[in-house]
Amino acid sequence: MIPSNPTELSHRLWVAVVLPLNQDESIDEMGFRKLLQYFIAAQKKQPDLGIIVNPEAGDIVYLSPEEQLRLIQIALEEVSGRMPVFSGVAANATKDIVKVAEAAAKTGINGLFLAPPCGAADITYGLDSVRYPEIWSDQIEAITDAVPDMPIICHPAGSISFTYGLGLPVEPTLEMLNRFPQIIGWKLTYAYGGSRKISRAIKSLDHHVAQLPAMAVYLHENLAEGDIDGALTGSFNFALEPMLAHINAWRRGDVNKAREIWNGGLAELQEYIYDDYTRGHIRYKTACWLRGHIDSPYLRSPMPKPQKAELQYLYHLLSKVKVSLISQAKVDKFVATLEK
């Protein structure tokens, strides 16, 4: 049963699902169904899981509108109402992303997962979102005008700053959250200090917006502070079992167990995943492949391939958290095909 209450809907552990690809970079539909079934099986024991299809971790910026809609269809078929499904939508021009959002809304998904616009440096890594908040908010207005009843979770990645890391500052965040009641969740993509600033700002609102950490490297501290309402991260693709054990230990107040899990290898794994902004999605998918959940670690080009040392170190870190992995022989065979 999918809750209609926005708070119940948003307060979840959302999986930003990676996208399995065939060798020719076409979508591996059977592989995608298999990966979804893994999360569906986990949801039987963890009822508050949710699915994000077409996230940035799922190659969305390299998917056509038709591919995005096909993945939504597959996700809805597999999940079959057992947990909520939100979807990202992407296109370069605002009029085109509105069309994708309208088509997505008609599929029966439970909400949209919106990221800032794609495009030129003026509106991406070069954007001063404090001075020009309308770059993203005007696009969200166009989407909400077209599909006014769709709940939204935002992925507020922005230009990198010392204070916030990779995330939208307080001023445009509050402007958007006050302007659009459809936004029920805010993904915390921030550096740790920036995350605390954003958290305080969101709590100052006169309505509730769920705070959903994305940077799993800070999840131990986020849970200790008690201000979060769930999570939304690609790390669930490769570390679901130890992450759920860690989260549930905090939830039941077993601090010693939470520390044992975190210090037993999970912290070290997440530190490596997140120590380079330019490698995060590559490492998500590579680690997911090392778990045996998908058949290939490749992303759609121009995204690069994993490197030999990267892959081998991820295998080592995953083995320390005692999760199931593919064989060392399979790893060695794949490493031999890599140039770097």
Short mmCIF file of C-alpha atoms in Angstrom, two decimals:
data_model
loop_
_atom_site.label_atom_id
_atom_site.label_comp_id
_atom_site.label_asym_id
_atom_site.label_seq_id
_atom_site.Cartn_x
_atom_site.Cartn_y
_atom_site.Cartn_z
CA MET A 1 0.00 0.00 0.00
CA ILE A 2 1.45 3.35 -1.05
CA PRO A 3 0.73 6.07 1.55
CA SER A 4 -1.04 9.18 0.34
CA ASN A 5 0.21 11.30 3.23
CA PRO A 6 3.26 13.29 1.99
CA THR A 7 5.20 12.72 5.22
CA GLU A 8 4.68 8.96 5.17
CA LEU A 9 5.52 8.91 1.47
CA SER A 10 8.75 10.87 1.79
CA HIS A 11 10.11 9.34 5.01
CA ARG A 12 11.84 6.43 3.34
CA LEU A 13 15.14 4.83 2.49
CA TRP A 14 15.21 5.61 -1.22
CA VAL A 15 17.42 3.61 -3.57
CA ALA A 16 18.82 5.65 -6.47
CA VAL A 17 18.92 2.63 -8.76
CA VAL A 18 21.84 2.21 -11.17
CA LEU A 19 21.13 1.14 -14.75
CA PRO A 20 22.47 -2.16 -16.14
CA LEU A 21 23.70 -1.85 -19.72
CA ASN A 22 24.56 -4.36 -22.41
CA GLN A 23 27.99 -4.32 -24.06
CA ASP A 24 26.64 -2.11 -26.86
CA GLU A 25 25.38 0.39 -24.23
CA SER A 26 21.73 -0.51 -24.83
CA ILE A 27 19.58 -0.98 -21.73
CA ASP A 28 19.77 -4.45 -20.21
CA GLU A 29 16.07 -4.75 -19.44
CA MET A 30 16.31 -8.21 -17.89
CA GLY A 31 19.22 -7.04 -15.77
CA PHE A 32 17.20 -4.03 -14.63
CA ARG A 33 14.30 -6.28 -13.65
CA LYS A 34 16.71 -8.54 -11.74
CA LEU A 35 18.18 -5.59 -9.84
CA LEU A 36 14.70 -4.32 -8.93
CA GLN A 37 13.77 -7.77 -7.66
CA TYR A 38 16.75 -7.64 -5.30
CA PHE A 39 15.35 -4.47 -3.72
CA ILE A 40 11.81 -5.85 -3.72
CA ALA A 41 13.04 -8.89 -1.77
CA ALA A 42 14.79 -6.59 0.71
CA GLN A 43 11.62 -4.51 1.15
CA LYS A 44 9.84 -7.52 2.68
CA LYS A 45 12.07 -7.07 5.74
CA GLN A 46 12.56 -3.29 5.40
CA PRO A 47 9.09 -1.89 4.59
CA ASP A 48 10.23 1.73 4.29
CA LEU A 49 12.35 1.22 1.16
CA GLY A 50 11.48 3.24 -1.95
CA ILE A 51 12.71 3.23 -5.55
CA ILE A 52 14.12 6.13 -7.55
CA VAL A 53 14.30 5.19 -11.22
CA ASN A 54 16.19 7.41 -13.67
CA PRO A 55 18.45 9.11 -11.11
CA GLU A 56 21.80 10.62 -12.03
CA ALA A 57 23.35 7.34 -10.87
CA GLY A 58 21.18 5.64 -13.49
CA ASP A 59 22.68 7.44 -16.50
CA ILE A 60 19.64 9.68 -16.93
CA VAL A 61 21.49 12.52 -18.64
CA TYR A 62 22.38 10.06 -21.44
CA LEU A 63 18.88 8.56 -21.83
CA SER A 64 16.30 9.53 -24.41
CA PRO A 65 12.77 10.41 -23.25
CA GLU A 66 11.60 7.07 -24.65
CA GLU A 67 14.21 5.20 -22.60
CA GLN A 68 13.29 7.09 -19.46
CA LEU A 69 9.63 6.17 -19.90
CA ARG A 70 10.48 2.55 -20.66
CA LEU A 71 12.43 2.26 -17.41
CA ILE A 72 9.50 3.74 -15.50
CA GLN A 73 7.22 1.15 -17.08
CA ILE A 74 9.56 -1.69 -16.12
CA ALA A 75 9.92 -0.41 -12.56
CA LEU A 76 6.15 -0.15 -12.11
CA GLU A 77 5.65 -3.65 -13.52
CA GLU A 78 8.22 -5.18 -11.18
CA VAL A 79 7.38 -3.22 -8.03
CA SER A 80 3.63 -3.64 -8.59
CA GLY A 81 2.57 -1.29 -5.83
CA ARG A 82 4.72 -2.82 -3.08
CA MET A 83 6.64 0.40 -2.51
CA PRO A 84 6.66 3.90 -3.99
CA VAL A 85 8.42 4.64 -7.27
CA PHE A 86 9.64 8.15 -8.10
CA SER A 87 11.39 8.96 -11.35
CA GLY A 88 13.88 11.47 -12.61
CA VAL A 89 13.11 13.25 -15.87
CA ALA A 90 15.70 14.87 -18.09
CA ALA A 91 15.96 16.96 -21.25
CA ASN A 92 18.07 19.95 -22.20
CA ALA A 93 15.26 22.42 -22.92
CA THR A 94 12.58 23.24 -20.37
CA LYS A 95 9.74 22.64 -22.85
CA ASP A 96 11.13 19.16 -23.48
CA ILE A 97 11.53 18.21 -19.83
CA VAL A 98 7.93 19.31 -19.26
CA LYS A 99 6.83 16.88 -21.96
CA VAL A 100 8.76 14.05 -20.30
CA ALA A 101 7.27 14.96 -16.90
CA GLU A 102 3.76 14.95 -18.34
CA ALA A 103 4.31 11.54 -19.93
CA ALA A 104 5.88 10.19 -16.73
CA ALA A 105 2.94 11.38 -14.65
CA LYS A 106 0.56 9.43 -16.88
CA THR A 107 2.36 6.14 -16.13
CA GLY A 108 1.16 6.04 -12.53
CA ILE A 109 4.44 6.80 -10.76
CA ASN A 110 4.17 8.19 -7.25
CA GLY A 111 6.29 11.28 -7.80
CA LEU A 112 9.08 13.06 -9.65
CA PHE A 113 12.74 13.29 -8.76
CA LEU A 114 14.00 16.63 -10.08
CA ALA A 115 17.55 17.84 -10.56
CA PRO A 116 18.79 21.26 -11.76
CA PRO A 117 18.83 21.97 -15.50
CA CYS A 118 21.38 20.41 -17.85
CA GLY A 119 23.20 22.58 -20.35
CA ALA A 120 25.70 25.40 -20.75
CA ALA A 121 28.17 26.50 -18.09
CA ASP A 122 25.99 29.58 -17.43
CA ILE A 123 23.33 27.38 -15.82
CA THR A 124 25.40 24.45 -14.53
CA TYR A 125 28.83 24.49 -12.88
CA GLY A 126 29.21 28.25 -13.43
CA LEU A 127 25.86 29.20 -11.92
CA ASP A 128 25.61 31.53 -8.92
CA SER A 129 22.32 30.14 -7.61
CA VAL A 130 22.06 32.73 -4.83
CA ARG A 131 21.95 35.58 -7.36
CA TYR A 132 20.02 33.66 -10.00
CA PRO A 133 17.73 31.13 -8.26
CA GLU A 134 15.22 31.37 -11.10
CA ILE A 135 17.39 29.17 -13.34
CA TRP A 136 16.07 26.06 -11.58
CA SER A 137 12.94 27.38 -9.91
CA ASP A 138 11.45 28.59 -13.20
CA GLN A 139 11.90 25.12 -14.65
CA ILE A 140 10.20 23.56 -11.64
CA GLU A 141 7.38 26.07 -12.04
CA ALA A 142 6.90 24.95 -15.64
CA ILE A 143 6.78 21.32 -14.51
CA THR A 144 4.39 21.94 -11.62
CA ASP A 145 2.12 23.99 -13.88
CA ALA A 146 1.90 20.95 -16.17
CA VAL A 147 1.57 18.27 -13.45
CA PRO A 148 0.41 20.17 -10.33
CA ASP A 149 -0.51 17.12 -8.26
CA MET A 150 2.78 15.22 -8.54
CA PRO A 151 4.87 15.05 -5.35
CA ILE A 152 8.51 16.04 -5.88
CA ILE A 153 11.80 15.08 -4.27
CA CYS A 154 14.66 17.37 -5.27
CA HIS A 155 18.26 16.49 -6.07
CA PRO A 156 19.85 19.92 -5.45
CA ALA A 157 23.32 19.35 -6.87
CA GLY A 158 24.92 22.65 -7.80
CA SER A 159 28.26 24.24 -8.44
CA ILE A 160 30.87 23.15 -5.90
CA SER A 161 31.60 25.50 -3.00
CA PHE A 162 33.76 25.34 0.11
CA THR A 163 30.76 25.71 2.43
CA TYR A 164 28.24 23.39 0.80
CA GLY A 165 30.26 21.02 -1.27
CA LEU A 166 28.02 19.84 -4.11
CA GLY A 167 24.68 21.40 -3.23
CA LEU A 168 22.36 24.38 -3.47
CA PRO A 169 22.95 27.07 -0.78
CA VAL A 170 20.42 28.02 1.89
CA GLU A 171 18.94 31.08 0.14
CA PRO A 172 17.71 29.42 -3.08
CA THR A 173 16.77 26.29 -1.14
CA LEU A 174 14.36 28.22 1.06
CA GLU A 175 13.05 30.20 -1.90
CA MET A 176 12.15 26.99 -3.70
CA LEU A 177 10.72 25.17 -0.70
CA ASN A 178 8.47 28.11 0.14
CA ARG A 179 7.42 28.51 -3.48
CA PHE A 180 6.55 24.89 -4.32
CA PRO A 181 4.43 22.89 -1.84
CA GLN A 182 4.78 19.90 -4.15
CA ILE A 183 8.36 19.43 -2.88
CA ILE A 184 8.08 16.85 -0.10
CA GLY A 185 11.72 15.79 0.11
CA TRP A 186 15.17 17.37 -0.22
CA LYS A 187 18.16 15.19 -0.99
CA LEU A 188 21.16 16.25 1.10
CA THR A 189 23.97 16.16 -1.45
CA TYR A 190 26.13 18.44 0.69
CA ALA A 191 29.45 18.37 2.46
CA TYR A 192 28.94 17.74 6.17
CA GLY A 193 29.06 21.39 7.29
CA GLY A 194 26.76 22.47 4.48
CA SER A 195 24.36 19.68 5.33
CA ARG A 196 23.97 21.02 8.87
CA LYS A 197 23.25 24.53 7.58
CA ILE A 198 20.63 23.23 5.15
CA SER A 199 19.09 21.02 7.82
CA ARG A 200 18.56 23.95 10.16
CA ALA A 201 17.09 26.01 7.33
CA ILE A 202 14.63 23.29 6.35
CA LYS A 203 13.52 22.87 9.96
CA SER A 204 12.75 26.60 10.08
CA LEU A 205 10.01 26.22 7.46
CA ASP A 206 6.36 26.39 8.50
CA HIS A 207 5.72 23.10 6.69
CA HIS A 208 7.52 19.77 6.68
CA VAL A 209 10.03 18.74 4.02
CA ALA A 210 11.84 15.43 4.47
CA GLN A 211 15.62 15.58 4.80
CA LEU A 212 17.19 12.70 2.88
CA PRO A 213 20.98 12.29 3.11
CA ALA A 214 22.73 11.19 -0.07
CA MET A 215 26.37 11.25 1.05
CA ALA A 216 26.52 7.90 2.81
CA VAL A 217 29.99 8.77 4.08
CA TYR A 218 28.27 11.10 6.59
CA LEU A 219 25.37 8.80 7.44
CA HIS A 220 26.77 7.78 10.84
CA GLU A 221 26.93 11.41 11.95
CA ASN A 222 23.55 12.20 10.35
CA LEU A 223 21.92 9.37 12.29
CA ALA A 224 23.64 10.38 15.53
CA GLU A 225 22.26 13.90 15.22
CA GLY A 226 18.73 12.54 14.69
CA ASP A 227 17.56 15.24 12.28
CA ILE A 228 17.07 13.13 9.16
CA ASP A 229 13.89 11.53 7.87
CA GLY A 230 15.30 8.70 5.76
CA ALA A 231 17.98 8.59 3.07
CA LEU A 232 18.32 8.75 -0.71
CA THR A 233 21.53 7.33 -2.06
CA GLY A 234 23.17 5.20 -4.71
CA SER A 235 25.18 3.46 -1.99
CA PHE A 236 22.22 1.14 -1.40
CA ASN A 237 23.07 -0.51 -4.75
CA PHE A 238 26.19 -2.14 -3.32
CA ALA A 239 26.00 -1.94 0.48
CA LEU A 240 22.31 -2.43 1.22
CA GLU A 241 22.65 -5.10 3.90
CA PRO A 242 25.30 -3.46 6.11
CA MET A 243 23.71 -0.03 5.61
CA LEU A 244 20.29 -1.26 6.72
CA ALA A 245 21.85 -3.02 9.71
CA HIS A 246 23.63 0.23 10.63
CA ILE A 247 20.52 2.40 10.18
CA ASN A 248 18.32 0.01 12.14
CA ALA A 249 20.84 -0.17 14.98
CA TRP A 250 20.62 3.62 15.31
CA ARG A 251 16.82 3.51 15.08
CA ARG A 252 16.53 1.12 18.01
CA GLY A 253 19.09 3.07 20.03
CA ASP A 254 21.83 0.42 19.90
CA VAL A 255 24.74 2.83 19.56
CA ASN A 256 27.39 0.21 20.26
CA LYS A 257 26.12 -2.00 17.44
CA ALA A 258 25.93 0.96 15.09
CA ARG A 259 29.53 1.85 15.89
CA GLU A 260 30.63 -1.75 15.43
CA ILE A 261 29.11 -1.89 11.93
CA TRP A 262 30.38 1.54 10.93
CA ASN A 263 33.91 0.97 12.18
CA GLY A 264 33.96 -2.60 10.88
CA GLY A 265 34.55 -1.53 7.30
CA LEU A 266 31.44 0.38 6.25
CA ALA A 267 32.96 3.78 6.99
CA GLU A 268 36.11 2.95 5.03
CA LEU A 269 34.05 1.74 2.07
CA GLN A 270 31.91 4.89 1.95
CA GLU A 271 34.96 7.12 2.38
CA TYR A 272 36.48 5.66 -0.77
CA ILE A 273 33.24 5.88 -2.75
CA TYR A 274 32.86 9.59 -1.98
CA ASP A 275 36.44 10.82 -1.93
CA ASP A 276 36.28 12.02 -5.56
CA TYR A 277 33.18 13.78 -6.93
CA THR A 278 34.16 12.76 -10.46
CA ARG A 279 34.19 9.02 -9.69
CA GLY A 280 31.15 8.52 -7.46
CA HIS A 281 28.73 7.12 -10.04
CA ILE A 282 31.45 4.96 -11.58
CA ARG A 283 32.20 3.47 -8.17
CA TYR A 284 28.49 2.91 -7.39
CA LYS A 285 28.09 0.83 -10.51
CA THR A 286 31.41 -0.96 -10.25
CA ALA A 287 30.66 -1.97 -6.67
CA CYS A 288 27.16 -3.09 -7.70
CA TRP A 289 28.76 -5.32 -10.36
CA LEU A 290 31.24 -6.70 -7.84
CA ARG A 291 28.26 -7.70 -5.69
CA GLY A 292 26.89 -9.69 -8.66
CA HIS A 293 23.73 -7.60 -8.90
CA ILE A 294 24.37 -6.52 -12.52
CA ASP A 295 26.31 -8.11 -15.39
CA SER A 296 28.50 -5.15 -16.40
CA PRO A 297 30.07 -2.18 -14.58
CA TYR A 298 30.00 0.10 -17.62
CA LEU A 299 28.10 3.37 -17.79
CA ARG A 300 26.95 4.94 -21.05
CA SER A 301 29.72 6.88 -22.74
CA PRO A 302 31.17 9.44 -22.41
CA MET A 303 31.25 8.23 -18.80
CA PRO A 304 34.61 6.50 -18.27
CA LYS A 305 35.30 2.89 -17.36
CA PRO A 306 36.52 1.90 -13.91
CA GLN A 307 40.28 1.70 -13.49
CA LYS A 308 42.14 -1.44 -12.48
CA ALA A 309 43.29 -0.18 -9.10
CA GLU A 310 39.86 1.30 -8.40
CA LEU A 311 38.10 -1.97 -9.09
CA GLN A 312 40.53 -4.08 -7.07
CA TYR A 313 40.38 -1.74 -4.07
CA LEU A 314 36.59 -1.72 -4.12
CA TYR A 315 36.64 -5.52 -4.09
CA HIS A 316 38.91 -5.43 -1.05
CA LEU A 317 36.70 -2.92 0.79
CA LEU A 318 33.50 -4.83 0.03
CA SER A 319 35.05 -8.05 1.31
CA LYS A 320 35.74 -6.32 4.64
CA VAL A 321 32.03 -5.65 5.21
CA LYS A 322 31.31 -9.35 4.57
CA VAL A 323 28.83 -9.09 1.72
CA SER A 324 28.44 -11.60 -1.12
CA LEU A 325 30.75 -10.93 -4.09
CA ILE A 326 31.58 -12.33 -7.50
CA SER A 327 34.63 -14.56 -7.69
CA GLN A 328 38.17 -13.21 -7.67
CA ALA A 329 38.74 -15.05 -10.96
CA LYS A 330 35.91 -13.09 -12.59
CA VAL A 331 37.38 -9.85 -11.27
CA ASP A 332 40.84 -10.73 -12.57
CA LYS A 333 39.44 -11.61 -15.99
CA PHE A 334 37.69 -8.25 -16.28
CA VAL A 335 40.69 -6.29 -14.96
CA ALA A 336 42.78 -7.80 -17.76
CA THR A 337 40.51 -6.09 -20.32
CA LEU A 338 41.12 -2.61 -18.90
CA GLU A 339 43.77 -0.30 -20.28
CA LYS A 340 44.33 1.68 -17.06
#
